[in-house]
């Protein structure tokens, strides 16, 4: 007796009940998978942010014909709060960014102003890199504004790896039409892909050199690359990482953003005192003082560059 004959001889009520039961089971399976995927993404975000953290990273922006590196100090608290500013090179030193929830401010020491960024700027490039403001601040928008499903699984050595597809919720204020995350079973984020509204890949982030950092396994290097530019990418390399139980709220304020930038500039002034035996004060015309040094061939290239840029980078805030 085949399946069709069995169904013909089965009371209609039983067939209906079986059909409803299958629908319920499929629905439950889908809901459980979504819950598992959502929990997986949440665990990955919490793992790389921790309750709070402090880090020192080098950011290298690579292009076909040039490359530049910036050093950055960063603090995070919870899922929504971040503070980071540049400590080198001199021309960028003192620039800082503060993010609290959906609000973001930047500080530019050249104009001595804290500027609030509109929401549309959150997805824009940070300091000409391939990381956006949201990327660098490790924004939790992926948790709030997307729904998640497990798309596939694979293995990475002895570890199981999950491919999670993230789709924006209706009317969510997001830029990406889809994201795809690669998460190892120990919550380490191995990769993240960003797609536009037409589901075309725009850029991708990958992590590498997983090692002990801050007391836990953590990728030392992160690479962000545009899909259509093989010779353009940005590397983030951790030099220091420390996870903390908590950080004070007053650290993540506009006043702190401005004060830490001032401290950065003052440290550069101290560096000069160690190099040249002079007395510097707020009224010292540093650019004029070093003008002759900058033009002398006997000055080493590195010091010459510092002299040439001193007018811009040692100005008192």
XYZ file of C-alpha atoms in Angstrom:
317
model
C 0.000 0.000 0.000
C 1.500 3.327 -1.068
C 1.297 6.686 0.735
C -1.621 7.934 -1.368
C -3.723 4.858 -0.542
C -2.851 5.216 3.137
C -4.035 8.821 3.121
C -7.243 7.872 1.288
C -8.033 5.277 3.950
C -7.153 7.547 6.860
C -9.978 9.555 8.451
C -9.879 13.183 7.367
C -9.682 14.448 10.954
C -6.454 12.515 11.550
C -4.903 13.890 8.355
C -5.730 17.438 9.459
C -4.267 16.819 12.915
C -1.079 15.375 11.423
C -0.757 18.380 9.116
C -1.202 20.828 11.966
C 1.290 18.913 14.102
C 3.913 19.069 11.359
C 3.347 22.821 10.975
C 3.768 23.345 14.706
C 6.962 21.264 14.757
C 8.441 23.207 11.827
C 7.491 26.502 13.482
C 9.015 25.435 16.798
C 12.194 24.291 15.050
C 12.510 27.634 13.252
C 11.906 29.601 16.446
C 14.434 27.526 18.387
C 17.011 28.000 15.633
C 16.431 31.770 15.674
C 16.786 31.826 19.459
C 19.991 29.785 19.262
C 21.412 32.054 16.548
C 20.486 35.185 18.487
C 22.076 33.806 21.653
C 25.178 32.883 19.668
C 25.590 36.420 18.282
C 24.965 37.908 21.732
C 27.623 35.644 23.257
C 30.131 36.640 20.556
C 29.506 40.365 21.118
C 29.808 39.982 24.887
C 32.975 37.919 24.471
C 34.939 40.475 22.454
C 33.669 43.457 24.440
C 33.606 41.992 27.938
C 32.007 43.945 30.792
C 34.608 46.654 30.213
C 37.995 46.828 28.539
C 41.091 48.884 27.810
C 43.231 48.341 24.724
C 46.087 49.784 22.716
C 45.951 49.024 19.000
C 47.811 49.950 15.845
C 45.650 50.734 12.826
C 47.322 50.432 9.425
C 45.460 51.823 6.424
C 46.855 50.220 3.263
C 46.285 51.521 -0.247
C 47.892 50.631 -3.573
C 50.393 53.493 -3.493
C 50.683 54.367 0.175
C 50.278 53.152 3.744
C 49.959 54.868 7.110
C 49.723 53.653 10.700
C 47.976 55.191 13.704
C 48.205 54.152 17.351
C 44.945 54.206 19.314
C 43.961 53.882 22.969
C 40.432 52.613 23.584
C 38.065 52.014 26.499
C 34.722 50.188 26.339
C 31.937 49.641 28.857
C 28.986 47.330 28.344
C 27.630 47.030 24.820
C 26.973 50.678 24.031
C 29.782 52.842 25.396
C 33.236 53.441 23.906
C 35.996 56.045 24.049
C 39.062 56.035 21.834
C 41.630 58.529 20.665
C 44.799 58.641 18.597
C 48.208 58.794 20.261
C 50.365 58.721 17.090
C 51.435 59.917 14.543
C 51.810 63.574 15.582
C 49.554 64.962 12.853
C 46.611 62.879 14.102
C 47.490 62.853 17.800
C 44.710 64.023 20.106
C 41.775 63.224 17.791
C 39.194 61.333 19.814
C 35.770 59.717 19.541
C 33.123 59.032 22.192
C 30.102 56.786 21.641
C 27.196 56.399 24.060
C 24.312 54.368 22.696
C 23.262 55.850 19.362
C 25.082 59.134 20.036
C 28.639 59.884 18.972
C 30.998 62.840 19.424
C 34.442 63.589 18.020
C 37.148 65.903 19.308
C 39.544 67.710 16.982
C 42.475 69.346 18.798
C 43.211 71.662 15.880
C 39.914 73.485 16.406
C 39.568 72.548 20.097
C 35.947 71.491 19.664
C 33.757 68.531 20.539
C 31.399 67.865 17.626
C 28.293 65.681 17.784
C 27.934 63.438 14.751
C 24.504 62.931 13.148
C 23.260 59.312 12.972
C 24.012 59.242 9.245
C 27.724 59.635 10.027
C 27.888 56.541 12.239
C 28.431 54.317 9.203
C 31.026 56.609 7.619
C 34.742 55.869 7.456
C 36.773 56.563 10.601
C 39.914 58.607 9.846
C 39.987 57.423 6.233
C 40.127 53.735 7.177
C 37.925 50.860 6.016
C 36.385 50.688 9.502
C 33.308 52.816 10.115
C 32.610 54.708 13.329
C 30.265 51.886 14.336
C 32.824 49.206 13.471
C 35.536 50.740 15.582
C 33.187 51.352 18.507
C 32.088 47.697 18.304
C 28.484 48.812 18.072
C 25.779 46.452 19.324
C 23.371 47.358 16.510
C 23.768 43.779 15.266
C 21.882 42.682 18.408
C 19.177 45.339 18.425
C 18.335 45.771 14.764
C 18.736 42.310 13.194
C 17.182 38.867 13.395
C 19.499 35.878 13.110
C 19.385 32.366 11.679
C 22.027 29.653 11.484
C 22.764 29.256 7.790
C 25.453 26.560 7.878
C 28.072 24.863 10.036
C 31.660 23.804 9.387
C 34.773 22.920 11.364
C 37.952 24.817 12.198
C 40.317 22.140 13.472
C 38.591 20.596 16.493
C 36.172 23.525 16.776
C 32.690 23.767 15.314
C 31.982 26.985 13.407
C 28.572 28.519 12.724
C 27.616 30.738 9.788
C 24.886 33.115 10.960
C 22.780 35.194 8.578
C 21.522 38.478 10.035
C 18.595 40.287 8.401
C 17.436 43.800 9.441
C 14.206 44.045 11.375
C 11.389 45.978 9.673
C 12.036 49.746 9.753
C 15.362 49.263 11.557
C 17.622 52.326 11.035
C 20.512 50.372 9.510
C 22.728 50.671 6.448
C 23.295 47.012 5.644
C 20.758 44.851 3.850
C 22.289 41.746 5.385
C 25.254 40.676 7.475
C 26.828 37.251 7.665
C 28.849 36.281 10.740
C 31.260 33.391 11.197
C 31.361 32.432 14.892
C 33.420 29.684 16.481
C 31.777 27.571 19.163
C 33.935 29.236 21.845
C 32.308 32.594 20.889
C 35.273 33.953 18.909
C 34.188 36.000 15.904
C 36.167 34.750 12.895
C 34.559 36.907 10.244
C 31.790 39.326 9.351
C 30.449 40.228 5.903
C 28.452 43.345 5.083
C 25.932 43.430 2.207
C 24.033 46.340 0.675
C 20.266 46.489 0.123
C 20.642 44.471 -3.087
C 22.502 41.800 -1.085
C 25.773 42.560 -2.854
C 28.891 42.107 -0.729
C 30.413 45.501 0.156
C 33.162 44.654 2.649
C 34.300 41.884 4.935
C 36.167 41.627 8.219
C 38.330 38.670 9.210
C 40.242 37.903 12.403
C 43.569 36.103 12.744
C 46.393 35.174 15.128
C 44.128 33.914 17.914
C 46.154 33.883 21.128
C 45.935 34.705 24.821
C 45.170 38.415 25.218
C 43.665 39.973 28.309
C 43.391 36.579 29.963
C 41.367 34.936 27.194
C 41.765 33.638 23.657
C 41.344 36.607 21.358
C 42.259 37.483 17.747
C 45.275 39.787 17.733
C 44.718 41.004 14.162
C 41.508 42.165 12.479
C 41.342 42.990 8.771
C 38.618 45.018 7.054
C 38.588 44.957 3.254
C 36.309 46.320 0.523
C 34.966 43.619 -1.790
C 35.911 45.480 -4.971
C 39.391 46.675 -3.925
C 41.918 43.905 -3.424
C 44.770 46.343 -2.758
C 42.875 48.412 -0.168
C 42.373 47.242 3.389
C 42.797 48.247 7.025
C 44.486 46.194 9.739
C 43.876 46.499 13.476
C 46.586 44.890 15.591
C 46.256 44.699 19.374
C 49.384 45.611 21.341
C 47.655 45.591 24.736
C 44.275 44.301 25.892
C 42.858 44.211 29.389
C 39.333 43.151 30.309
C 37.867 44.768 33.411
C 34.837 44.233 35.610
C 33.841 47.876 35.301
C 34.998 51.383 34.395
C 33.675 54.643 35.902
C 30.910 56.459 34.028
C 32.761 59.778 34.187
C 35.382 58.305 31.844
C 32.825 58.287 29.019
C 31.896 61.968 28.914
C 32.587 64.881 26.594
C 34.751 66.433 29.293
C 36.827 63.268 29.475
C 37.102 63.183 25.686
C 38.506 66.702 25.671
C 40.729 66.157 28.733
C 42.333 63.000 27.395
C 43.104 64.721 24.121
C 44.797 67.533 26.077
C 46.817 64.963 28.000
C 47.906 63.464 24.701
C 49.144 66.833 23.459
C 50.906 67.561 26.734
C 52.736 64.231 26.509
C 54.009 65.239 23.079
C 55.270 68.494 24.570
C 57.092 66.446 27.214
C 58.671 64.326 24.482
C 60.233 67.445 23.013
C 61.693 68.486 26.347
C 63.513 65.162 26.470
C 64.886 65.634 22.950
C 65.886 69.292 23.100
C 67.166 70.942 26.329
C 64.821 73.918 26.362
C 62.165 75.311 28.651
C 58.744 75.171 27.031
C 55.828 77.231 28.242
C 52.363 78.000 26.964
C 53.729 81.111 25.297
C 56.699 79.416 23.611
C 56.542 79.752 19.825
C 57.634 76.177 19.239
C 57.264 76.265 15.470
C 59.571 79.274 15.174
C 62.045 77.813 17.667
C 62.509 74.663 15.593
C 62.281 76.239 12.150
C 66.059 76.299 11.753
C 66.368 72.691 12.888
C 63.799 71.573 10.331
C 65.840 73.094 7.522
C 69.220 71.685 8.548
C 70.427 68.672 6.579
C 72.214 67.359 9.664
C 68.942 66.707 11.458
C 67.769 63.118 11.179
C 64.707 62.564 8.997
C 62.491 61.541 11.896
C 63.334 64.598 13.970
C 63.099 66.821 10.915
C 59.556 65.591 10.301
C 58.629 66.304 13.916
C 60.031 69.819 13.557
C 58.172 70.493 10.333
C 54.883 69.391 11.830
C 55.335 70.978 15.241
C 53.300 74.079 14.421
C 50.207 71.964 13.829
C 50.619 69.344 16.503
C 51.949 71.165 19.543
C 49.506 74.033 19.546
C 47.996 74.490 22.998
C 44.287 73.559 23.124
